[in-house]
XYZ file of C-alpha atoms in Angstrom:
657
model
C 87.837 83.847 94.421
C 88.394 87.682 92.979
C 91.456 88.267 91.182
C 90.650 91.663 89.800
C 91.902 94.921 91.814
C 89.108 95.320 93.874
C 88.820 91.586 95.141
C 92.996 91.773 95.829
C 92.597 94.697 98.093
C 89.518 93.347 99.886
C 91.652 90.404 100.567
C 94.981 92.088 101.111
C 93.862 94.550 103.900
C 92.650 92.284 106.869
C 96.217 90.954 106.451
C 98.101 93.970 106.222
C 99.096 93.529 109.923
C 100.331 90.242 108.640
C 102.285 91.376 105.533
C 103.742 93.751 107.699
C 104.895 91.748 110.385
C 106.109 89.362 108.323
C 108.711 92.307 105.767
C 109.350 93.639 109.474
C 111.114 90.833 110.437
C 112.192 89.620 107.335
C 114.093 92.927 106.915
C 115.883 92.285 110.330
C 116.792 88.843 109.787
C 114.704 88.235 112.809
C 112.724 85.220 111.283
C 113.533 81.761 111.848
C 113.292 81.549 107.562
C 114.916 84.760 106.497
C 117.906 83.287 106.179
C 116.537 80.471 103.568
C 113.876 82.395 101.972
C 112.918 85.445 99.887
C 111.084 88.470 101.148
C 108.174 87.017 98.422
C 108.184 83.166 99.919
C 107.809 84.132 103.470
C 104.873 86.332 102.409
C 102.848 83.558 100.390
C 103.794 80.761 102.894
C 102.671 82.879 105.700
C 98.946 84.340 104.124
C 98.843 80.125 103.286
C 99.519 79.457 106.957
C 96.746 82.329 108.151
C 93.914 80.909 105.619
C 94.737 77.041 106.303
C 95.209 77.358 110.417
C 93.707 76.853 113.117
C 92.036 80.040 113.475
C 90.609 80.053 109.711
C 87.317 78.380 109.286
C 86.233 75.204 107.854
C 84.428 75.823 104.184
C 81.493 72.727 103.452
C 83.392 70.326 101.135
C 80.991 71.193 97.766
C 82.379 74.783 97.977
C 85.276 74.345 98.083
C 84.843 71.635 95.252
C 83.357 74.094 93.617
C 86.203 76.970 94.287
C 89.373 74.448 93.039
C 87.717 72.980 90.141
C 87.016 76.250 88.561
C 87.969 76.361 84.336
C 89.778 80.210 84.760
C 89.825 79.290 80.737
C 93.328 78.601 77.907
C 95.528 81.490 77.292
C 99.021 81.930 76.619
C 101.435 79.967 75.675
C 99.934 76.332 76.149
C 98.009 73.490 73.928
C 94.583 72.598 75.563
C 92.511 69.905 73.725
C 90.114 68.412 75.822
C 88.541 64.455 75.494
C 86.109 62.158 76.750
C 86.451 58.745 75.809
C 83.903 56.207 75.816
C 83.125 53.178 78.479
C 84.663 50.364 77.343
C 81.920 47.212 76.873
C 83.484 44.399 78.867
C 83.989 45.064 82.321
C 87.563 43.171 82.872
C 89.430 46.247 83.731
C 86.808 46.993 87.154
C 87.044 43.159 87.895
C 91.077 42.669 87.416
C 91.273 45.578 89.781
C 88.687 43.697 92.363
C 90.776 41.149 92.046
C 94.163 43.116 93.106
C 92.000 44.713 95.788
C 91.099 41.303 97.109
C 94.577 40.080 96.600
C 96.444 42.573 98.432
C 94.301 43.044 101.496
C 94.229 41.566 104.579
C 90.283 40.751 103.599
C 89.005 43.040 106.794
C 88.475 46.006 104.633
C 85.291 47.446 103.062
C 84.935 48.971 99.902
C 82.381 49.789 97.788
C 82.714 49.074 93.878
C 82.770 51.962 91.763
C 81.120 51.806 88.064
C 83.360 52.846 84.873
C 82.380 56.066 83.934
C 83.767 58.092 80.621
C 87.346 59.289 81.126
C 87.316 62.544 80.935
C 91.155 64.192 80.469
C 93.288 66.686 78.658
C 95.874 66.700 76.227
C 98.790 69.712 77.405
C 101.598 71.538 75.573
C 104.151 73.969 74.959
C 102.744 76.156 72.269
C 105.425 78.252 71.252
C 105.322 82.030 69.544
C 102.460 83.772 71.265
C 102.352 85.855 74.243
C 101.137 84.863 77.897
C 97.809 86.527 77.465
C 97.225 85.370 74.473
C 94.192 83.312 74.348
C 93.408 80.171 72.511
C 92.712 79.926 68.998
C 88.459 80.535 68.135
C 86.170 77.824 66.341
C 89.240 75.234 66.482
C 87.667 72.092 67.116
C 89.695 69.946 69.904
C 90.603 67.433 67.482
C 92.566 70.658 65.628
C 94.138 71.683 68.991
C 95.793 68.634 69.457
C 96.826 68.398 66.095
C 98.773 71.928 66.549
C 99.902 70.781 69.715
C 101.480 67.404 68.396
C 103.281 69.725 65.646
C 105.256 70.999 68.354
C 105.894 68.373 70.161
C 109.978 67.607 70.184
C 110.630 64.315 72.112
C 108.643 61.053 72.612
C 107.797 61.582 76.593
C 104.349 61.302 77.849
C 103.441 62.235 81.095
C 100.261 60.640 82.360
C 99.377 63.276 85.332
C 97.453 63.199 88.063
C 96.819 66.301 90.148
C 97.180 67.036 93.515
C 94.436 68.200 96.024
C 93.932 65.678 98.770
C 92.370 63.270 96.900
C 88.947 65.818 96.895
C 90.560 68.760 95.374
C 91.331 70.261 92.029
C 91.024 69.965 88.715
C 93.409 69.085 85.041
C 93.170 72.833 85.215
C 93.950 74.039 88.070
C 97.653 72.790 87.150
C 97.983 73.385 83.490
C 100.741 76.219 84.465
C 103.061 72.986 85.902
C 102.032 70.572 82.798
C 102.366 73.704 80.381
C 106.093 74.220 82.016
C 106.381 69.995 81.716
C 105.671 69.979 77.977
C 108.150 72.497 77.211
C 110.750 71.545 79.683
C 110.669 67.804 78.450
C 109.503 68.913 74.906
C 106.820 66.289 75.316
C 103.057 66.254 75.733
C 100.824 65.564 78.626
C 97.778 63.914 79.710
C 96.252 65.229 82.312
C 93.463 63.080 84.222
C 90.204 64.350 85.895
C 89.909 61.494 88.275
C 86.832 61.172 90.433
C 87.411 63.161 93.561
C 86.550 61.994 97.035
C 84.040 61.868 99.554
C 81.636 61.579 96.112
C 84.204 59.022 94.848
C 85.963 57.384 97.806
C 88.493 54.177 96.735
C 89.092 53.053 94.771
C 86.662 55.418 91.896
C 89.991 57.014 91.007
C 92.272 54.244 90.780
C 89.801 52.968 87.895
C 90.364 56.095 86.200
C 93.978 56.344 86.141
C 94.371 52.803 85.125
C 91.714 53.466 82.410
C 93.694 56.355 81.425
C 96.701 54.911 81.513
C 95.155 51.649 78.903
C 93.338 54.468 77.391
C 97.202 55.793 76.115
C 98.238 51.999 75.492
C 95.186 51.486 73.700
C 92.937 54.092 72.571
C 89.131 54.167 72.323
C 87.202 54.679 69.222
C 86.581 58.106 68.775
C 90.494 59.304 70.683
C 92.332 61.795 68.956
C 95.783 60.071 69.934
C 97.559 57.715 68.218
C 98.706 53.972 70.942
C 101.521 55.161 73.210
C 104.125 52.404 73.744
C 105.161 52.586 77.606
C 108.325 52.728 77.329
C 107.567 56.371 76.286
C 105.220 57.025 79.090
C 105.965 58.386 82.541
C 103.243 58.975 85.650
C 103.425 62.063 86.917
C 101.832 63.672 90.145
C 102.169 66.162 92.543
C 100.857 65.557 96.710
C 97.689 63.224 96.430
C 98.871 62.796 92.785
C 101.644 61.173 93.795
C 99.356 58.489 96.181
C 97.512 57.854 92.515
C 101.112 57.327 90.694
C 101.766 55.049 93.550
C 99.061 53.075 93.183
C 98.836 52.690 90.177
C 102.046 51.282 90.016
C 101.517 49.014 92.784
C 98.394 47.702 91.038
C 100.324 47.053 87.622
C 102.892 45.398 89.710
C 100.730 43.252 91.347
C 98.968 42.825 88.009
C 102.045 41.259 86.907
C 102.533 38.990 90.023
C 99.841 37.498 89.864
C 100.509 36.479 86.052
C 102.518 33.324 84.635
C 106.328 34.536 84.673
C 107.260 35.779 81.530
C 104.641 36.471 80.448
C 102.721 40.266 79.890
C 99.711 40.457 82.023
C 96.723 41.345 79.323
C 92.860 42.609 79.776
C 90.235 42.896 77.426
C 89.603 46.672 76.916
C 87.035 47.758 73.632
C 87.240 44.736 72.052
C 90.783 44.291 71.917
C 92.931 41.747 74.731
C 95.716 44.960 75.532
C 98.710 44.125 77.298
C 99.547 45.943 80.525
C 102.972 46.305 80.530
C 105.280 49.313 83.120
C 106.150 52.618 82.531
C 109.480 53.844 81.932
C 109.167 55.742 85.235
C 107.354 57.516 88.029
C 108.248 61.420 88.856
C 106.588 62.993 91.471
C 106.207 65.881 93.315
C 105.932 66.027 97.521
C 103.901 62.860 97.331
C 101.301 62.143 99.810
C 101.914 58.309 100.421
C 100.064 58.080 104.178
C 96.408 58.952 104.385
C 96.337 57.990 107.953
C 98.975 61.025 108.166
C 101.174 59.286 111.062
C 104.648 59.119 110.698
C 106.729 61.892 112.876
C 107.468 64.934 109.860
C 103.860 64.879 109.684
C 103.989 67.176 113.702
C 107.234 67.712 113.378
C 108.124 69.511 109.987
C 106.506 72.300 110.572
C 109.411 74.863 110.076
C 109.028 75.623 106.475
C 105.297 74.415 105.075
C 102.364 76.019 104.989
C 100.112 72.706 106.082
C 98.387 72.313 109.208
C 99.430 69.203 111.069
C 96.989 67.298 112.157
C 97.350 68.131 116.093
C 96.168 71.945 115.126
C 92.905 71.115 113.756
C 91.565 67.736 114.890
C 88.769 69.408 116.844
C 87.196 71.597 114.157
C 84.286 70.793 112.440
C 83.641 70.881 108.901
C 80.130 72.340 108.103
C 77.962 69.453 106.787
C 76.143 69.795 103.129
C 75.066 67.328 100.536
C 78.520 66.339 100.050
C 79.850 65.222 103.372
C 79.437 63.865 106.057
C 78.935 60.412 103.211
C 75.777 58.526 103.084
C 76.174 55.958 104.580
C 78.924 57.979 107.302
C 82.900 56.847 106.797
C 85.463 57.361 108.872
C 87.767 59.370 105.852
C 86.465 61.373 102.388
C 89.071 58.828 100.592
C 87.823 55.362 102.424
C 86.393 53.704 105.302
C 88.647 53.437 108.563
C 89.159 49.895 107.646
C 90.734 50.596 104.289
C 92.707 53.313 105.640
C 96.099 50.711 105.361
C 95.260 49.369 102.353
C 98.471 49.233 100.323
C 95.994 50.639 97.176
C 95.248 53.577 99.439
C 98.642 54.167 101.464
C 100.935 53.400 99.081
C 103.339 53.499 102.328
C 101.828 49.838 103.214
C 103.062 48.403 100.300
C 105.903 45.922 100.725
C 107.552 44.179 97.322
C 108.488 46.857 95.075
C 111.003 44.991 92.491
C 110.837 45.044 88.991
C 108.841 49.098 89.217
C 110.343 51.334 86.696
C 112.950 54.053 88.174
C 111.261 56.508 90.608
C 111.967 60.259 90.417
C 111.147 62.061 93.798
C 111.089 65.832 94.859
C 110.968 66.970 98.011
C 111.389 70.124 100.245
C 111.772 70.219 104.489
C 108.264 69.218 104.289
C 105.676 67.582 106.754
C 105.506 64.674 104.257
C 109.193 64.080 103.753
C 109.404 60.685 106.351
C 106.689 58.559 103.846
C 108.690 59.519 101.126
C 112.307 58.821 102.517
C 111.059 55.784 103.944
C 109.697 54.735 100.614
C 112.608 55.754 98.514
C 115.192 54.149 100.639
C 112.585 50.628 100.864
C 112.767 50.496 97.060
C 115.933 51.156 96.857
C 116.830 48.172 99.099
C 115.075 46.344 96.429
C 117.048 46.795 93.764
C 114.730 49.815 91.885
C 116.829 53.016 90.817
C 115.574 56.342 92.890
C 116.732 59.399 91.486
C 116.342 61.922 95.007
C 116.120 65.353 95.030
C 116.274 67.441 98.685
C 115.648 70.633 98.705
C 116.252 72.713 101.726
C 113.819 74.526 103.321
C 111.319 74.417 100.820
C 107.466 74.129 101.871
C 105.423 71.192 100.209
C 105.257 71.917 96.591
C 107.226 74.777 96.233
C 108.235 74.677 92.835
C 103.872 75.136 91.911
C 103.453 77.301 94.376
C 106.747 79.779 94.454
C 106.782 81.228 90.558
C 110.215 81.551 89.570
C 111.518 80.967 92.939
C 115.286 79.714 91.496
C 115.347 76.071 93.593
C 111.611 75.708 91.429
C 113.387 76.252 88.426
C 115.901 73.547 89.823
C 113.001 70.992 90.545
C 111.771 70.960 86.887
C 115.159 71.200 85.013
C 115.566 67.721 87.211
C 112.069 66.433 86.661
C 111.948 66.862 83.113
C 115.400 65.075 82.716
C 114.555 62.218 84.899
C 110.882 62.206 82.449
C 113.861 62.435 79.361
C 116.195 60.039 80.367
C 114.248 57.126 81.129
C 111.774 57.278 77.781
C 115.369 57.565 75.877
C 116.602 54.603 77.840
C 119.568 56.097 79.376
C 121.174 53.155 82.315
C 120.409 55.621 85.130
C 121.545 54.764 88.841
C 120.055 55.473 92.120
C 121.277 58.725 93.216
C 120.000 61.711 95.626
C 121.144 64.904 95.736
C 120.697 67.975 98.576
C 120.522 71.266 96.895
C 120.418 74.650 99.614
C 117.819 76.953 99.367
C 119.414 80.630 98.668
C 122.646 79.283 97.081
C 121.561 76.144 95.032
C 124.809 74.356 96.554
C 124.597 71.006 95.510
C 125.899 67.661 97.889
C 125.312 63.921 97.154
C 123.302 61.769 99.522
C 123.031 58.245 100.403
C 119.638 56.942 99.062
C 120.917 53.326 100.657
C 121.342 54.855 103.973
C 120.934 58.743 104.410
C 117.675 59.478 103.569
C 116.081 58.902 107.068
C 116.500 56.858 110.091
C 113.034 55.070 110.132
C 112.927 51.704 109.856
C 109.808 49.449 108.286
C 108.810 48.058 111.762
C 108.394 51.442 112.841
C 106.464 52.835 109.678
C 103.970 50.056 110.334
C 103.668 50.663 114.279
C 103.493 54.521 113.200
C 100.303 53.724 110.369
C 98.608 51.090 113.300
C 97.881 54.016 115.985
C 96.807 56.807 112.889
C 94.241 54.748 111.573
C 92.979 53.836 115.611
C 93.170 57.250 115.723
C 91.176 58.210 112.604
C 88.705 55.234 113.228
C 88.491 56.135 117.229
C 87.378 59.298 116.988
C 85.036 58.962 114.023
C 83.306 55.855 116.750
C 83.387 59.358 119.132
C 81.385 61.038 116.603
C 83.679 63.402 116.429
C 84.802 64.378 112.225
C 88.389 62.950 112.067
C 89.004 64.114 108.245
C 89.031 67.783 110.099
C 92.258 66.677 110.262
C 92.663 66.279 106.422
C 94.629 68.401 104.487
C 94.218 71.789 102.554
C 90.792 71.561 104.003
C 90.344 75.125 105.529
C 88.563 78.526 104.684
C 89.224 78.791 100.476
C 92.589 76.744 100.573
C 94.538 75.997 97.672
C 91.298 77.748 95.499
C 93.186 81.423 97.009
C 96.137 80.146 96.044
C 96.943 82.113 92.287
C 94.936 85.222 94.420
C 97.899 85.040 96.977
C 100.615 84.274 94.628
C 98.830 87.635 92.911
C 98.971 89.610 96.681
C 102.218 88.053 97.883
C 104.046 89.329 94.715
C 102.356 92.476 94.734
C 102.982 92.973 98.551
C 106.886 92.466 98.053
C 107.086 94.637 95.097
C 105.960 97.357 97.926
C 107.830 96.029 100.845
C 110.618 95.995 99.472
C 111.457 99.644 99.079
C 112.430 101.770 101.241
C 109.581 101.373 104.101
C 110.523 98.323 105.911
C 115.030 99.679 106.225
C 115.966 102.198 108.932
C 114.937 104.313 109.654
C 111.378 102.572 109.199
C 109.192 105.795 108.109
C 108.432 106.405 105.085
C 108.876 104.985 101.781
C 111.508 106.018 99.153
C 108.615 107.094 96.640
C 111.268 108.159 93.990
C 112.045 104.657 94.230
C 108.847 103.042 94.723
C 107.179 105.126 91.570
C 110.325 103.812 89.174
C 108.555 101.044 87.115
C 111.695 99.507 85.045
C 113.148 98.712 88.658
C 115.984 99.622 86.851
C 117.572 102.993 88.711
C 117.733 101.597 92.012
C 119.325 98.811 93.540
C 118.123 98.141 97.342
C 121.767 97.466 99.610
C 121.941 95.979 102.535
C 124.616 93.882 104.170
C 125.202 92.925 107.905
C 128.683 92.972 109.461
C 129.405 89.383 109.242
C 129.199 89.725 105.264
C 130.899 92.865 105.275
C 133.492 90.745 106.904
C 133.405 88.051 103.932
C 134.130 90.401 101.364
C 137.428 90.165 99.283
C 139.660 92.636 101.080
C 140.459 94.923 98.212
C 137.340 95.640 97.500
C 135.985 96.503 101.050
C 138.762 98.668 101.679
C 137.610 100.464 98.261
C 133.876 100.294 99.909
C 135.595 101.696 103.463
C 137.478 104.271 101.667
C 136.765 107.626 102.226
C 134.453 109.293 100.192
C 132.900 105.615 99.220
C 132.967 104.988 95.907
C 131.321 107.190 92.874
C 130.241 104.306 90.151
C 130.224 106.576 87.462
C 134.178 107.253 87.939
C 134.649 103.493 88.485
C 132.300 101.334 86.288
C 134.241 98.028 86.616
C 134.776 98.411 90.566
C 131.015 98.786 90.800
C 130.156 96.053 88.869
C 132.278 94.399 90.614
C 130.525 95.189 93.967
C 127.464 93.948 92.468
C 127.921 90.925 90.841
C 130.332 89.485 94.320
C 126.517 90.911 96.623
C 124.362 89.178 94.300
C 125.947 85.907 95.087
C 126.287 87.095 98.797
C 122.747 88.794 99.120
C 120.666 87.919 96.333
C 119.253 91.068 94.319
C 121.068 92.939 97.145
C 124.359 95.548 96.667
C 126.466 96.299 99.471
C 127.341 99.018 101.087
C 129.813 101.503 102.828
C 130.197 101.630 106.342
C 130.741 105.517 106.653
C 132.176 108.595 108.108
C 128.181 109.648 108.845
C 127.452 109.829 112.490
C 124.187 108.774 110.685
C 125.842 105.763 109.224
C 127.739 104.708 112.040
C 125.081 105.002 114.226
C 122.718 102.984 111.941
C 125.710 100.132 111.922
C 125.789 99.973 115.552
C 121.664 99.384 116.711
C 120.444 97.870 113.860
C 123.094 95.560 112.906
C 123.681 96.250 108.786
C 124.197 99.265 106.829
C 122.018 99.884 103.649
C 122.119 102.827 101.534
C 120.418 103.053 98.122
C 122.807 103.289 95.102
C 122.300 103.987 91.258
C 122.505 101.147 89.444
C 125.770 100.777 88.012
C 125.303 99.538 84.985
C 123.767 102.959 84.237
C 126.861 104.128 85.307
C 127.962 106.197 81.548
C 124.361 108.282 81.728
C 125.051 109.110 85.385
C 128.296 111.369 84.186
C 125.624 114.048 83.231
C 124.739 114.564 86.631
C 128.690 115.701 87.543
C 130.847 113.711 89.763
C 128.237 113.462 93.126
C 125.903 110.400 93.713
C 123.281 111.307 96.165
C 122.385 108.526 98.675
C 119.428 108.901 100.586
C 117.843 106.546 102.850
C 114.103 108.199 102.511
C 113.785 111.082 104.777
C 115.651 113.582 102.153
C 113.813 115.950 99.876
C 116.121 115.003 96.979
C 119.128 117.014 98.154
C 121.763 116.959 100.554
C 122.071 119.414 103.196
C 125.097 119.081 105.599
C 124.121 117.987 108.865
C 120.189 116.896 107.788
C 121.050 113.388 108.779
C 119.225 111.479 105.558
C 121.742 111.506 103.140
C 125.045 111.604 101.897
C 126.937 112.536 99.307
C 130.138 109.554 97.609
C 132.476 111.294 95.138
C 135.138 109.678 93.368
C 137.759 107.608 94.776
C 140.822 105.145 92.780
C 139.963 101.328 93.155
C 142.483 98.804 93.537
C 144.049 98.414 89.632
C 142.800 94.929 89.638
C 139.621 96.048 89.730
C 139.403 98.591 87.191
């Protein structure tokens, strides 16, 4: 997709009615999510729903893959060193994995044994002291980039990262903003793997690549730029389908350990060496996808705050045929044969035994995948495994990656990095859960042993069997079961960057005076002010006004209101308080003007535009009067015109001066 100004304009034009409706409903607090989301979040999620919902048109698989795997180039605060590692001369890695697949299955699963291939990946690390748009050094070799990356590495943390994308989309290049943030916050480095995508590389192709990547960290192949990395310094990381990779790889390792003599670390022949296969320090996941059958209740019920379409919305659409899909020979699912949908290395939710696992970190929203994540977290805790659970109120799938700059996203990254550092440093973690409120970020404890979900393991198995049967039945009837797959919609997440650009632009425009009473036109002076510092949008509901401290409320309601040019401390106190009550919105005044009183009674909130208290000392040059306009005025306060009022000095409570 074109992210140029022209491209944004072309994308934005047909979405204008949706943007206007979203902004209006949000400003009036009439949307079901306005109490939990800011305007940018509301616009972003609604744009994605529109693009991915039942009214959107499916795109051929190969085209979507091409769009989502484009490398946007490297710039800004990240080091990227691209590597391609040789295929081992032995076949031991494949054979030990194939044996585990057979031992963990029922014997009825059908799957094709993939060949080993050169492993492609990139090392990502934080690059300090450069501008956000600075390109990577020209002419520098990949090895030298890695050396520079290592010079800026401050901790022992190495995150083996698997990107999301429903096992058929995306690329390491598309998640560099995420891996760059992780490397910055941990002080470590990220090994970002380009695993094989389905449907071209069905199960277990991706798993073989992930296993090879782990072994390559433990024992670098010839020509690798890195030194051996101890297992206790490695954390598996992934978002969405990357969580599938994390948990499937972990189960593979656990099965290899279960199949080995007690007390001995298993080994495998890899590039001419007998390499031990220890477990990693931990596993850190964001919104992991654990059930390929897509069958637990929240897949349908958890849509209020999510943007992914549930299977019921898209189960009748047909994917345009191309050289990639339908597969040859045909199969029920992009990722695997229908018979393998409940194999524990396909859908890790089906795995029963997690004993001896390293600590697991879950960061989830109030999303469609929540049930499967909660079930697995409670299951592994019951088996003595340490779980760190972070549950974010009203947040959609992979919210921290999607909604850059969201305060809750910052909390996610802080918690994620803290877990990675703690497990690598060997700190004695204990299982714990925290629920984090959407706007206030208020935290409350959760019971990870029994308080995450009431769904029992026997119910999970029944749900998954029903889901598997549904998918196989549709396939046998000649229908398209993979049309239910998350993110297979027109342009889908290939346009995430464009959506974010549009959402940011639209938020700046719509957050001006266009969608506040009298709903006529923008306050041009406020909109044209590029530094965003000389105006503050003020909105306070009647309920919020009543919740203000008595002294502030009395000062606001006093005849003449507040004059920040004389009452700097009071104005700042109000601004500081209001920033907690209503982020980015200041408070106002109930005033004697008939216009403002009628607006209160009819619209349910008061709103004015006031000068920024931080500039109060500069405003004295304009005299003792501050003009407050509603956007319809001409810049002058004429008596009786109904579009502005004058706020003059009042005496504030002594305690606030």
